Coordinates of C-alpha atoms in Angstrom, one line a residue:
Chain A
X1 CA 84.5 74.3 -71.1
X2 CA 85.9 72.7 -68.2
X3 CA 88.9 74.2 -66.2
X4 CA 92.2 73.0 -65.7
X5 CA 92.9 70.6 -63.1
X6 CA 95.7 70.4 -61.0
X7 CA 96.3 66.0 -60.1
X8 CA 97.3 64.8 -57.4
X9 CA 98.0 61.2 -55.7
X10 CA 94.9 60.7 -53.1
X11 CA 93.3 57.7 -51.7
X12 CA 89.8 57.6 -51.8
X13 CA 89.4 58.5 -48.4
X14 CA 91.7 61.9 -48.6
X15 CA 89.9 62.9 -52.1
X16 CA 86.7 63.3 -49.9
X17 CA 88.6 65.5 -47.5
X18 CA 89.9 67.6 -50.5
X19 CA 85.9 68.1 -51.4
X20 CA 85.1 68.8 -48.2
X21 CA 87.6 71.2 -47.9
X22 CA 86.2 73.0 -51.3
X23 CA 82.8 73.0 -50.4
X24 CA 82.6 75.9 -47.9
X25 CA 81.3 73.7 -45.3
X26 CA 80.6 75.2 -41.7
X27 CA 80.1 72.8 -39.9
X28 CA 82.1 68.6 -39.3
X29 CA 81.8 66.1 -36.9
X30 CA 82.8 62.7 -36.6
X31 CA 84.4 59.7 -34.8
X32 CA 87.3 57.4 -36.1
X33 CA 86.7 54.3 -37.4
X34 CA 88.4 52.0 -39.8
X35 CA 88.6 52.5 -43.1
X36 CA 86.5 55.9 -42.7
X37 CA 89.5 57.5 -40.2
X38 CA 91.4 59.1 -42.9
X39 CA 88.4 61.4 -43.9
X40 CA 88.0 63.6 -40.7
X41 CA 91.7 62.9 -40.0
X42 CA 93.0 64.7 -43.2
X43 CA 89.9 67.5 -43.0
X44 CA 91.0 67.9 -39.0
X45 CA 94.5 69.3 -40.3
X46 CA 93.3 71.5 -42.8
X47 CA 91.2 72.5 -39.8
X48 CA 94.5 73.0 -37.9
X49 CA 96.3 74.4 -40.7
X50 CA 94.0 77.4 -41.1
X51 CA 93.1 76.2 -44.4
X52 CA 89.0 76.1 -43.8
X53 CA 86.8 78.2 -41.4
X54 CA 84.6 75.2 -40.8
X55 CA 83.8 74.4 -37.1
X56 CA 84.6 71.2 -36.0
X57 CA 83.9 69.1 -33.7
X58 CA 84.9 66.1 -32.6
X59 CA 82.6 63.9 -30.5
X60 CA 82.4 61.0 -28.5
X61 CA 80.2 58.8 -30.6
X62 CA 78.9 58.6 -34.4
X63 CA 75.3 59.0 -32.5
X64 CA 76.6 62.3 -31.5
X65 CA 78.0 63.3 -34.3
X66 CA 75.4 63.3 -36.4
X67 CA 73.3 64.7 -33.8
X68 CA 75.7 67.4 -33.8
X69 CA 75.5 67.8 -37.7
X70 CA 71.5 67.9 -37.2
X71 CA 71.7 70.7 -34.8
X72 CA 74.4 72.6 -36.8
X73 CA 72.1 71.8 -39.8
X74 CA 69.0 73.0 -38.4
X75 CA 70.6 76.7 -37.8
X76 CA 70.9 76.7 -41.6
X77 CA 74.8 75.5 -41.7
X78 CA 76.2 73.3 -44.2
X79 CA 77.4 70.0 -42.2
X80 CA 79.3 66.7 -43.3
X81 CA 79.9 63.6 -41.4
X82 CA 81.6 60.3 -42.0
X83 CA 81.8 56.8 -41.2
X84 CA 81.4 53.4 -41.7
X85 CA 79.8 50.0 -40.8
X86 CA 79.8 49.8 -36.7
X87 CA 79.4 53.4 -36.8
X88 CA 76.7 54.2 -39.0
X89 CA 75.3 51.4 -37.0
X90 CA 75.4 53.4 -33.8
X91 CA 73.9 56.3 -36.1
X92 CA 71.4 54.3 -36.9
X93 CA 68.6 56.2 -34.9
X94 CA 69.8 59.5 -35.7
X95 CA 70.1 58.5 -39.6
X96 CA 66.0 58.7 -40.0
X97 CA 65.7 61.5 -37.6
X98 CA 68.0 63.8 -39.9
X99 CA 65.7 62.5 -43.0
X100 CA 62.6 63.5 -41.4
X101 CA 63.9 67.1 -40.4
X102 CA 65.0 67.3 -44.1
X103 CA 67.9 68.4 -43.3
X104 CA 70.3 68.2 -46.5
X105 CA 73.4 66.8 -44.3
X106 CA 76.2 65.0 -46.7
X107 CA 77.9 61.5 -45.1
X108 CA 80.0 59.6 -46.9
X109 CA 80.3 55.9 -46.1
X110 CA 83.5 54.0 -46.1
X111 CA 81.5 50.6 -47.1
X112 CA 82.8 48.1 -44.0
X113 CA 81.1 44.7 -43.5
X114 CA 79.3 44.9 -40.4
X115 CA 79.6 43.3 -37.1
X116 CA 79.8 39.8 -36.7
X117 CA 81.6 38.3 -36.9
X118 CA 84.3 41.6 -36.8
X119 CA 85.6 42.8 -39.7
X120 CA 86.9 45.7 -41.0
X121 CA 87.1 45.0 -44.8
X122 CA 84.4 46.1 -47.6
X123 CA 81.0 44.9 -48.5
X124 CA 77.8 47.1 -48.8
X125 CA 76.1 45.6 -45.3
X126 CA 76.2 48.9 -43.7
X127 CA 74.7 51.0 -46.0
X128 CA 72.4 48.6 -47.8
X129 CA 70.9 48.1 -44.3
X130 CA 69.2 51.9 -44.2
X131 CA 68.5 52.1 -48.0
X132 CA 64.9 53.0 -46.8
X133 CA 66.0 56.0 -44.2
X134 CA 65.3 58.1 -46.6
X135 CA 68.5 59.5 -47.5
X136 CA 69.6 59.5 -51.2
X137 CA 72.2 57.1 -51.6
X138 CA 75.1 57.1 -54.6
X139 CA 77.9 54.1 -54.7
X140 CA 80.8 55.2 -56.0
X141 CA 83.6 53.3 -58.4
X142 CA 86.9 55.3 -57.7
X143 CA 88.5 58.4 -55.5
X144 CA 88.1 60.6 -58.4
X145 CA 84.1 59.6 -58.8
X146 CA 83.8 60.2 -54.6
X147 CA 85.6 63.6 -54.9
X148 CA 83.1 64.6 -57.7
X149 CA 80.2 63.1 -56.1
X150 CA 80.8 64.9 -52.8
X151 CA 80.4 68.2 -54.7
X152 CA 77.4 67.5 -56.3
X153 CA 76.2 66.2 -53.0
X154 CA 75.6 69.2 -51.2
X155 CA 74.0 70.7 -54.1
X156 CA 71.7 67.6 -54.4
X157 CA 70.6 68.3 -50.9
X158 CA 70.4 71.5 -50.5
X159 CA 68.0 72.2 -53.9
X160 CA 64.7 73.4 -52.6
X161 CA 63.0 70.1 -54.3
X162 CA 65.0 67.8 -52.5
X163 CA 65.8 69.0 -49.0
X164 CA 67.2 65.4 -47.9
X165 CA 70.5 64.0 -46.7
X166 CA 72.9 62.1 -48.8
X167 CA 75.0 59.2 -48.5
X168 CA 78.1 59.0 -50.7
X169 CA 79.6 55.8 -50.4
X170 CA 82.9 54.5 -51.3
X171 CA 84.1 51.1 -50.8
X172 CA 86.5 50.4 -47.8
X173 CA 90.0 50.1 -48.6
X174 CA 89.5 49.6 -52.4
X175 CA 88.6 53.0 -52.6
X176 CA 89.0 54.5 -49.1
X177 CA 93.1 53.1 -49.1
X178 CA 94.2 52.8 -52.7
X179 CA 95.9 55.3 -54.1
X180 CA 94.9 56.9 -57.4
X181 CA 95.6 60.2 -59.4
X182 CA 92.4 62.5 -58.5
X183 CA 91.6 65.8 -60.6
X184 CA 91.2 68.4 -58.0
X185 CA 89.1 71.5 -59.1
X186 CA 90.1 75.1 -58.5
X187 CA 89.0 75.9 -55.0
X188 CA 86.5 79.0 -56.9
X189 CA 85.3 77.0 -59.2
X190 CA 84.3 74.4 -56.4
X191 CA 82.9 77.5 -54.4
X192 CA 81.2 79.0 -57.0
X193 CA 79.5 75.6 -57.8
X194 CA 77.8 74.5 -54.6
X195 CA 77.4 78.3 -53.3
X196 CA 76.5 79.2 -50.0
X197 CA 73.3 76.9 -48.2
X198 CA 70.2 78.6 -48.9
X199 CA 67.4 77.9 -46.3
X200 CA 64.0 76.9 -48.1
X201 CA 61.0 78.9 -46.3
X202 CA 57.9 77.3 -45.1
X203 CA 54.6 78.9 -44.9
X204 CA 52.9 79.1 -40.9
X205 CA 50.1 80.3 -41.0
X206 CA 49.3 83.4 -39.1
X207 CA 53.2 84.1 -39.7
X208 CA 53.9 83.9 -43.5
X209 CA 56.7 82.4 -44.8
X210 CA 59.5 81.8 -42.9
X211 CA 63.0 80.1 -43.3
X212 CA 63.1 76.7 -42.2
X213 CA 65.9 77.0 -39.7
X214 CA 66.3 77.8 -36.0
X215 CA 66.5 81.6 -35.5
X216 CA 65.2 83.1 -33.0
X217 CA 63.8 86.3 -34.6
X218 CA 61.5 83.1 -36.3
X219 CA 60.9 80.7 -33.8
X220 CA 60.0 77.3 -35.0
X221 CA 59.9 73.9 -32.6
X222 CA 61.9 71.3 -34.3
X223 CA 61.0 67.3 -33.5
X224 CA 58.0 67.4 -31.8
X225 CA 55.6 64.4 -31.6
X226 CA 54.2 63.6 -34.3
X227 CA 51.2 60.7 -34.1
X228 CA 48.8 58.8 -36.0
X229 CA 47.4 62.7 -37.1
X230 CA 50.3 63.9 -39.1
X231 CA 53.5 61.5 -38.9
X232 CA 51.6 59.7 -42.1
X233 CA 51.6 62.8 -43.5
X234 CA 55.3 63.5 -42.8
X235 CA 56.7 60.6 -44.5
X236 CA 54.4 61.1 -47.7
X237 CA 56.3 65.1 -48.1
X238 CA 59.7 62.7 -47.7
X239 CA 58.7 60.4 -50.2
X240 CA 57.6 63.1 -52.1
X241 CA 60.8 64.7 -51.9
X242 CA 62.9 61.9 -53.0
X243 CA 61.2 61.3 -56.1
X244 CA 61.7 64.5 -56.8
X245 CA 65.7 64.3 -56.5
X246 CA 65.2 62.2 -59.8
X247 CA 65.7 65.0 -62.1
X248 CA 68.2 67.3 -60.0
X249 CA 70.5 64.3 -60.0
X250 CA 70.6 64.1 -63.6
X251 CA 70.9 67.8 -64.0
X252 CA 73.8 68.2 -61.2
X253 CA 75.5 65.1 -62.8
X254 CA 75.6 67.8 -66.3
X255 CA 75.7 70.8 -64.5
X256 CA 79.3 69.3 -63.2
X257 CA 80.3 68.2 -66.3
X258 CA 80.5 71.4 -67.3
X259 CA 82.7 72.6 -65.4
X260 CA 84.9 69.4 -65.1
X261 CA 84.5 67.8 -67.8
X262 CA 83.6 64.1 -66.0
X263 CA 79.8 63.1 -65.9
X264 CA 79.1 59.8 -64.8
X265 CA 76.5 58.2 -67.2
X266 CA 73.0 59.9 -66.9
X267 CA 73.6 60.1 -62.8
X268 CA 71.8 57.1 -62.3
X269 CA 73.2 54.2 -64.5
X270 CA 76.8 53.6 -66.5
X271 CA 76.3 51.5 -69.3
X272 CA 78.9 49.6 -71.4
X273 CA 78.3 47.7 -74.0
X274 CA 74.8 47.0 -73.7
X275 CA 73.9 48.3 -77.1
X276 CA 74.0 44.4 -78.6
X277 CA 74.9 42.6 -74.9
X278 CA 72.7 39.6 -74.8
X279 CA 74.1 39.2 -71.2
X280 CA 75.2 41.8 -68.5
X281 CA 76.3 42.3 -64.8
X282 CA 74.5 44.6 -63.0
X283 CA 77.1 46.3 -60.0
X284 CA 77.3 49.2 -57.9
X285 CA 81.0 50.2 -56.0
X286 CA 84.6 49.8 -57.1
X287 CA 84.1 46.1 -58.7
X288 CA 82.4 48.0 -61.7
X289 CA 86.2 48.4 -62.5
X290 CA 87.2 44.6 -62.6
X291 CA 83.5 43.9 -64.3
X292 CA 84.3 46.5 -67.0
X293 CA 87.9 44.9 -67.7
X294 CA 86.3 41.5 -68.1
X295 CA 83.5 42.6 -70.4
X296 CA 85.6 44.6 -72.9
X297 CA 88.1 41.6 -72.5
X298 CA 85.1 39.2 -74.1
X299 CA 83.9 41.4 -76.2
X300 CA 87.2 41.9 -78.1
X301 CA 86.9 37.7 -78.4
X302 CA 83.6 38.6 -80.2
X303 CA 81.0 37.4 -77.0
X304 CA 78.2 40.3 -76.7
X305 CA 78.2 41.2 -72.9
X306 CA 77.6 44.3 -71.4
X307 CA 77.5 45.8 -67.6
X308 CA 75.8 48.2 -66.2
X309 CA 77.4 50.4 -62.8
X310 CA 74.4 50.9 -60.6
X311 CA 75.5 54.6 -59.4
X312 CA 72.4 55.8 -57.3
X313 CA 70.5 53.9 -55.9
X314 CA 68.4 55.5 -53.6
X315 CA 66.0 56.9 -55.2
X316 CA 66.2 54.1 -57.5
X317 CA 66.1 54.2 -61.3
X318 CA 63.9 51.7 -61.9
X319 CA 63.1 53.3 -65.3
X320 CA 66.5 53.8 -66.8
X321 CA 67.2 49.7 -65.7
X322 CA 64.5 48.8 -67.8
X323 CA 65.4 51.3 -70.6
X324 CA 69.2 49.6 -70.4
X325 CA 68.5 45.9 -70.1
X326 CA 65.3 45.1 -71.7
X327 CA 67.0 43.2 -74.6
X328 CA 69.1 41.7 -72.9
X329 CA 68.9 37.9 -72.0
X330 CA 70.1 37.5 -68.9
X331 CA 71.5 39.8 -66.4
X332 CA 73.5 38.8 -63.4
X333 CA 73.3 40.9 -60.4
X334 CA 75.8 41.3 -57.7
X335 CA 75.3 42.1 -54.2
X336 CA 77.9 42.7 -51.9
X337 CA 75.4 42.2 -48.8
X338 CA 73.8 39.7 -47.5
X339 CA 70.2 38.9 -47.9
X340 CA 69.1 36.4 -45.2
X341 CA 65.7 34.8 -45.4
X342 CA 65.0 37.2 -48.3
X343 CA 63.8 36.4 -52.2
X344 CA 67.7 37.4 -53.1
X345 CA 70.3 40.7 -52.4
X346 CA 68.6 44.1 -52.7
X347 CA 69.8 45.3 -56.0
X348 CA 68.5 41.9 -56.8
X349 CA 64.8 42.3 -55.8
X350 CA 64.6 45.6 -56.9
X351 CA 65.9 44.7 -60.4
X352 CA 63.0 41.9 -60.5
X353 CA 60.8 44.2 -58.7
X354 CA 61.3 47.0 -61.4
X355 CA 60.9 44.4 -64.8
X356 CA 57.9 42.2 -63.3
X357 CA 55.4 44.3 -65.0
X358 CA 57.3 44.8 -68.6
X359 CA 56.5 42.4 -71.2
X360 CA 60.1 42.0 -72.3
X361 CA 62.4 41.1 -70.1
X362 CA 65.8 39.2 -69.3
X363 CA 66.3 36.2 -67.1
X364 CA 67.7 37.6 -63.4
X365 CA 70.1 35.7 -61.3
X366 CA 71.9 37.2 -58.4
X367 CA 75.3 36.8 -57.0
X368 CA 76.2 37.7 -53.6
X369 CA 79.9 38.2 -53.6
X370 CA 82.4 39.9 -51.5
X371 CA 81.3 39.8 -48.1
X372 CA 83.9 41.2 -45.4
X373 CA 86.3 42.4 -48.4
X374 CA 86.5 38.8 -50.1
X375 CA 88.7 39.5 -53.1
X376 CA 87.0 39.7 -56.3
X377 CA 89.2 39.0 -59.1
X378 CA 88.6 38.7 -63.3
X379 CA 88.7 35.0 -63.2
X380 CA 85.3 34.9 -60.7
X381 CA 83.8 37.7 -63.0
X382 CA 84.4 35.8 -66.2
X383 CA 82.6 32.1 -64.6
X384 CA 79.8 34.1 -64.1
X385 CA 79.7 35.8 -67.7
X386 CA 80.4 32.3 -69.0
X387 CA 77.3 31.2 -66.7
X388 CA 74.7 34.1 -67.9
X389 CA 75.9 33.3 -71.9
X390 CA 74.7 29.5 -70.9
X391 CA 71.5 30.5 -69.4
X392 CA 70.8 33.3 -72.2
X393 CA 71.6 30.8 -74.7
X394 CA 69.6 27.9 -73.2
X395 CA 66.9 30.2 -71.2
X396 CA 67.4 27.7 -68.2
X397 CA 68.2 28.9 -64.3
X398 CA 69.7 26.2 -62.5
X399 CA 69.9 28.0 -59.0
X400 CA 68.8 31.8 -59.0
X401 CA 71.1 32.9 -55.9
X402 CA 74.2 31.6 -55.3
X403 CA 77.3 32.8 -53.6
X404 CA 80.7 34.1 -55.5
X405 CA 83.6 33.0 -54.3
X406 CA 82.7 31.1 -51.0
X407 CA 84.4 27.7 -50.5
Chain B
X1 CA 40.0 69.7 -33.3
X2 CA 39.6 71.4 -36.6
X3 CA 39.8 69.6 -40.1
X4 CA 42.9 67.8 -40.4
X5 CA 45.2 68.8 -43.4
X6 CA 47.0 67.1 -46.4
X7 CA 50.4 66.6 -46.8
X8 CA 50.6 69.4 -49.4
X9 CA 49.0 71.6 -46.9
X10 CA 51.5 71.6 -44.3
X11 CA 54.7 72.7 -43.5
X12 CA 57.6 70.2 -44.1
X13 CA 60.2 68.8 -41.7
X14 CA 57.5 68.4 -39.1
X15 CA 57.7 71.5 -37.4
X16 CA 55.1 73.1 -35.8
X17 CA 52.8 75.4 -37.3
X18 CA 50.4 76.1 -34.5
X19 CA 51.0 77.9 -31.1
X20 CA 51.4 75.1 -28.3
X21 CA 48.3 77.1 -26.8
X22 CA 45.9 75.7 -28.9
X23 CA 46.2 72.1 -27.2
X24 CA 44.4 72.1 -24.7
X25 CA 46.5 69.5 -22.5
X26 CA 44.5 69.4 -19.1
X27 CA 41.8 66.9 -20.5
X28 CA 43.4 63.5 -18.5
X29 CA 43.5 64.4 -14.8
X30 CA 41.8 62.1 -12.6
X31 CA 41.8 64.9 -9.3
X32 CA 41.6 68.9 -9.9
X33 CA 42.8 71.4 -7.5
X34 CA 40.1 73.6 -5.9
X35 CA 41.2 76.9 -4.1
X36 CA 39.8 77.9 -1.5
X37 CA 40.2 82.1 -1.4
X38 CA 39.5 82.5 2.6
X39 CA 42.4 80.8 3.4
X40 CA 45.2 81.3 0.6
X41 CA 47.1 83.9 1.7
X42 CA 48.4 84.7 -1.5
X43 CA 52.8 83.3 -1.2
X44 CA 52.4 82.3 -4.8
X45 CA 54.4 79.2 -3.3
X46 CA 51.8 77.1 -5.0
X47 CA 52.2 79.1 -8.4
X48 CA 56.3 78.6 -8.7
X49 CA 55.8 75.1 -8.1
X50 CA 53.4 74.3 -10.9
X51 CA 55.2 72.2 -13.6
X52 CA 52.7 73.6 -16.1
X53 CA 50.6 77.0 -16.1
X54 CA 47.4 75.6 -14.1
X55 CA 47.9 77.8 -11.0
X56 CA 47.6 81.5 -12.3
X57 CA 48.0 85.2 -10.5
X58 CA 45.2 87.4 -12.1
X59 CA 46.6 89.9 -10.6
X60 CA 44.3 90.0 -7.4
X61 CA 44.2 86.2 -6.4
X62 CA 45.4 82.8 -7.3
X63 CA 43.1 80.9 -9.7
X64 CA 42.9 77.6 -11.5
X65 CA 43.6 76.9 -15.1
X66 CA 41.9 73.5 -16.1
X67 CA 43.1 74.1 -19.9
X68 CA 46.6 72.5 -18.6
X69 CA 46.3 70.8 -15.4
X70 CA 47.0 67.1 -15.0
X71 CA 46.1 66.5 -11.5
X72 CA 49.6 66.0 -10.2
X73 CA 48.6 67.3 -6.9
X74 CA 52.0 69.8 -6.1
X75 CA 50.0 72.6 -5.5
X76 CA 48.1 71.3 -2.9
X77 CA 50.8 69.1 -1.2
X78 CA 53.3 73.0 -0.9
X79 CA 50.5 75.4 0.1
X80 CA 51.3 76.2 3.5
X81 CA 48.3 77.0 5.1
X82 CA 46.1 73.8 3.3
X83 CA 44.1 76.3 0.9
X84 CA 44.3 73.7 -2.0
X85 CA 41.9 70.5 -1.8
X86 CA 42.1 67.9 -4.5
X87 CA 38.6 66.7 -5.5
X88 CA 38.0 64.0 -7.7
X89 CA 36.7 64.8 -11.4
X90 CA 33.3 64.2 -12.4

C-alpha cells in the first residue's frame, strides 16, 4: 500500500531538490549553470534554512565539484551533484574517474545542447556524449518521474552489486522549468527507503576484509596507476558491475512502487500500445509525452501504432527492445543528438545493433530531432507515424536518417 | 613479479592491495651513490635530503638502499665534506 502524498507545484528542476532533500544526503557540490541552476539553488536554502545536515559546498568549477563529491564519496558519504551541457563538459575527466573508483555518486543532468554554437536549450548532446563513462544513465519524462528516479538512484548505486554512479537526466526547460503537480513522499518513508550508505568491504590480503572507504584505522590508497597489468582488469569489474545493475533496476523500480504507488514500466522500457502496433517510435526524455498523445490520438482513428519510452539507457535493455518490438514493422527512432559521421543517432545504432542477430525484425529509421531545444510539436510526430505506416505497409526505406523539423 | 591475477581475484575500485614496499622502484638509475665511511661524518644532511628512502641510518652509519634509488645525484651534490661519489651502473 502506498502512502499518502502531499502535491505540490514544482518544476522539474525543484522536484530534484525535494529528493535530494529526502534522501539523507551528506554531502552536495555544484556550480550554476542554466537550466541546472535551480537544483543546488533551491537545495542551497534548505541548506540555509536548517532543513538538511548535508555539507555543502560550493565550488569554483563542475571539475571541482565532482571532484569534491569523489572525495566526500570515498570517505563513505552519500554525495549528489548537478549540471548540464558545458558543465558536464568540464566534468568530463572526472566523470570516468568517479566510475572507476565505483563510487555510487548521483548527478542529475539538466539535458542542454552543447557548445557550439551556444545554446542553452534542450537536446541529449551532453549526456549522450559519455554514455560509455560507465555511469548508469536513466532519461526521464516529467518532474514527478525525476523526483522518483532520484530516490531510487541512490539505492541503485549504492547496492553492493552495482557500486557505480548514476545519471538522472531531465530535459532542460521542458522538465527542468515547467511547472507540474509533483507527489512528494513523507520525508520517513523517503528515509526509510534509501537508508543510510553502506560501504561494501573488499578483501586485501594479509588484512581481511575491509570497507572500501578512506579511514584511517583501514588505510587504502585510492587512484594509483594502474597499467597494461591491471587497468584491463579494472574496467572488466566495471563492466561487470553494470550488467549487473540490470536486475536491481527492475527490482528498485517495484520496490518503489510499493511504497508510492508509481512504477515506470519494467525500469527499463514504457510501452504503449505495442500489443498489435505495426509501427512505433522509439523515445527517451519529455517528448515521450507529445509521442504518447499522438499515438493514442491515431489509435482511436483505428491506425495500430505504438511507442516505446526508452527509460534507462545505460545499461541498455537490449533484451526487453527486442521483447517489445519484434512484431512490429517499422519503428522510428528519435535522437535528440547529433550523430556526425556515424551509421545514425545512438539510440539508433544500438536499436539496430540489438535486432541484427534476431530473425524477426522491424524496419529501423531514425530521426534526429530537437537539437538546441527545437520545438517538437504533434503535427511533426504524426508526419513521421504517417511515414513508418507507408514504409511498414510498403516495406520500402527511402532515406534511413533524416532530420525532424530542420528547414 | 608473481602470477598476475583475474579480475575476480582482486579488489575493486582499483585500490591497492599490496604494500608499496613490494615494488622495488630503484631498478632505472643510470649513476648510484657510493659512500665512502672514512670521510662521512655522519650530519644525516644527505639522509633529509633524499626524495626517496635510498640513504638509510642503521643506527651506526649511513648506508645505501638500491631497492629505491633513481640516481638523482642529491645526496652527493649536499654532503659537505664530498663522502658520496656517483659511479656509473654496470
Amino acid at each position: 500500500m502506498s502512502v499518502r502524498q502531499r502535491v505540490m507545484g514544482l518544476n522539474g528542476d525543484e522536484a530534484v531538490a525535494w529528493a535530494v532533500k529526502q534522501c539523507d544526503v551528506d554531502f552536495v557540490s555544484a556550480y550554476p549553470i542554466t537550466p541546472q541552476t535551480i537544483i543546488v539553488e533551491k537545495f542551497s536554502e534548505f541548506v540555509a534554512n536548517g532543513e538538511v545536515e548535508t555539507e555543502f559546498v560550493p565550488v569554483e568549477s563542475e571539475h571541482s565539484a565532482l571532484s569534491a563529491c569523489i572525495g566526500a564519496a570515498a570517505l563513505g558519504a552519500r554525495a549528489f551533484t548537478a549540471t548540464a551541457a558545458n558543465g558536464l563538459a568540464l566534468m568530463w575527466e572526472i566523470v570516468y574517474i568517479a566510475s572507476s573508483l565505483r563510487l555510487p555518486i548521483v548527478m542529475a543532468v539538466v539535458n542542454r545542447a552543447l557548445s557550439g554554437p551556444i545554446n542553452i536549450h534542450c537536446d541529449h548532446s551532453d549526456s549522450m556524449g559519455c554514455r560509455d563513462a560507465s555511469w548508469i544513465q536513466i532519461y526521464t519524462e516529467n518532474a514527478q518521474e525525476a523526483y522518483d528516479t532520484v530516490i531510487q538512484a541512490f539505492r541503485i548505486g549504492e547496492h553492493p552489486d552495482v557500486q557505480l554512479p548514476v545519471m538522472v537526466t531531465l530535459d532542460g526547460f521542458l522538465i527542468s522549468h515547467t511547472l507540474q503537480n509533483v507527489k512528494i513522499l513523507p520525508d520517513e518513508v523517503v528515509k526509510d527507503f534509501v537508508g543510510v550508505r553502506k560501504p561494501v568491504e573488499v578483501e586485501i590480503p594479509g588484512r581481511g576484509r575491509i570497507p572500501l572507504i578512506l579511514d584511517p584505522e583501514n588505510p587504502l590508497t585510492f587512484g594509483p596507476l594502474d597499467l597494461y597489468d591491471y587497468y584491463f582488469e579494472h574496467k572488466v569489474q566495471q563492466h561487470e558491475a553494470i550488467e549487473k545493475a540490470r536486475p536491481v533496476i527492475k527490482q528498485i523500480n517495484e520496490e518503489y512502487y510499493k511504497i508510492s504507488g508509481r512504477k515506470y514500466g519494467d525500469g527499463f522500457v514504457e510501452t504503449y500500445g505495442l500489443e498489435d502496433a505495426e509501427t512505433a517510435i522509439i523515445v527517451l526524455g519529455s517528448t515521450a509525452g507529445t509521442v504518447r498523445y499522438v499515438a493514442k490520438e491515431l489509435r482511436r482513428k483505428g491506425y495500430k501504432v505504438g511507442m516505446l519510452r526508452l527509460r534507462t539507457f545505460r545499461p541498455f535493455p537490449y533484451r526487453e527492445l527486442v521483447e517489445a518490438l519484434r512484431h512490429v514493422k517499422a519503428v522510428g527512432v528519435m535522437d535528440r543528438s547529433g550523430a556526425y559521421g556515424a551509421y545514425g543517432g545512438p539510440v539508433y545504432i544500438e536499436t539496430k545493433a540489438a535486432f541484427y542477430d534476431e530473425d524477426e525484425k522491424p524496419k529501423i529509421l531514425n530521426y534526429i530531432y530537437g537539437l538546441g531545444g527545437r520545438d517538437t510539436p504533434p503535427t511533426m510526430i504524426r508526419k513521421v507515424y504517417e511515414e513508418l505506416l507507408e514504409v511498414s505497409r510498403t516495406g520500402k526505406i527511402e532515406k534511413k536518417m533524416k532530420f525532424l523539423g530542420v528547414r | 613479479m608473481s602470477e598476475l591475477k583475474g579480475w575476480r581475484e582482486i579488489p575493486i575500485a582499483g585500490v591497492t592491495w599490496k604494500s608499496s614496499m613490494e615494488t622495488k622502484t630503484g631498478d632505472w638509475k643510470t649513476f648510484k651513490p657510493v659512500i665512502d665511511q672514512n670521510k662521512c661524518i655522519k650530519c644525516l644532511i644527505c639522509w633529509i635530503s633524499c626524495p626517496d628512502m635510498a640513504i638509510q641510518w642503521n643506527g651506526e652509519k649511513v648506508v645505501e638502499n638500491y631497492d629505491y634509488c633513481k640516481g638523482c645525484g642529491i645526496c652527493a651534490n649536499v654532503c659537505p665534506v664530498k663522502a658520496i661519489k656517483m659511479v656509473k651502473e654496470e
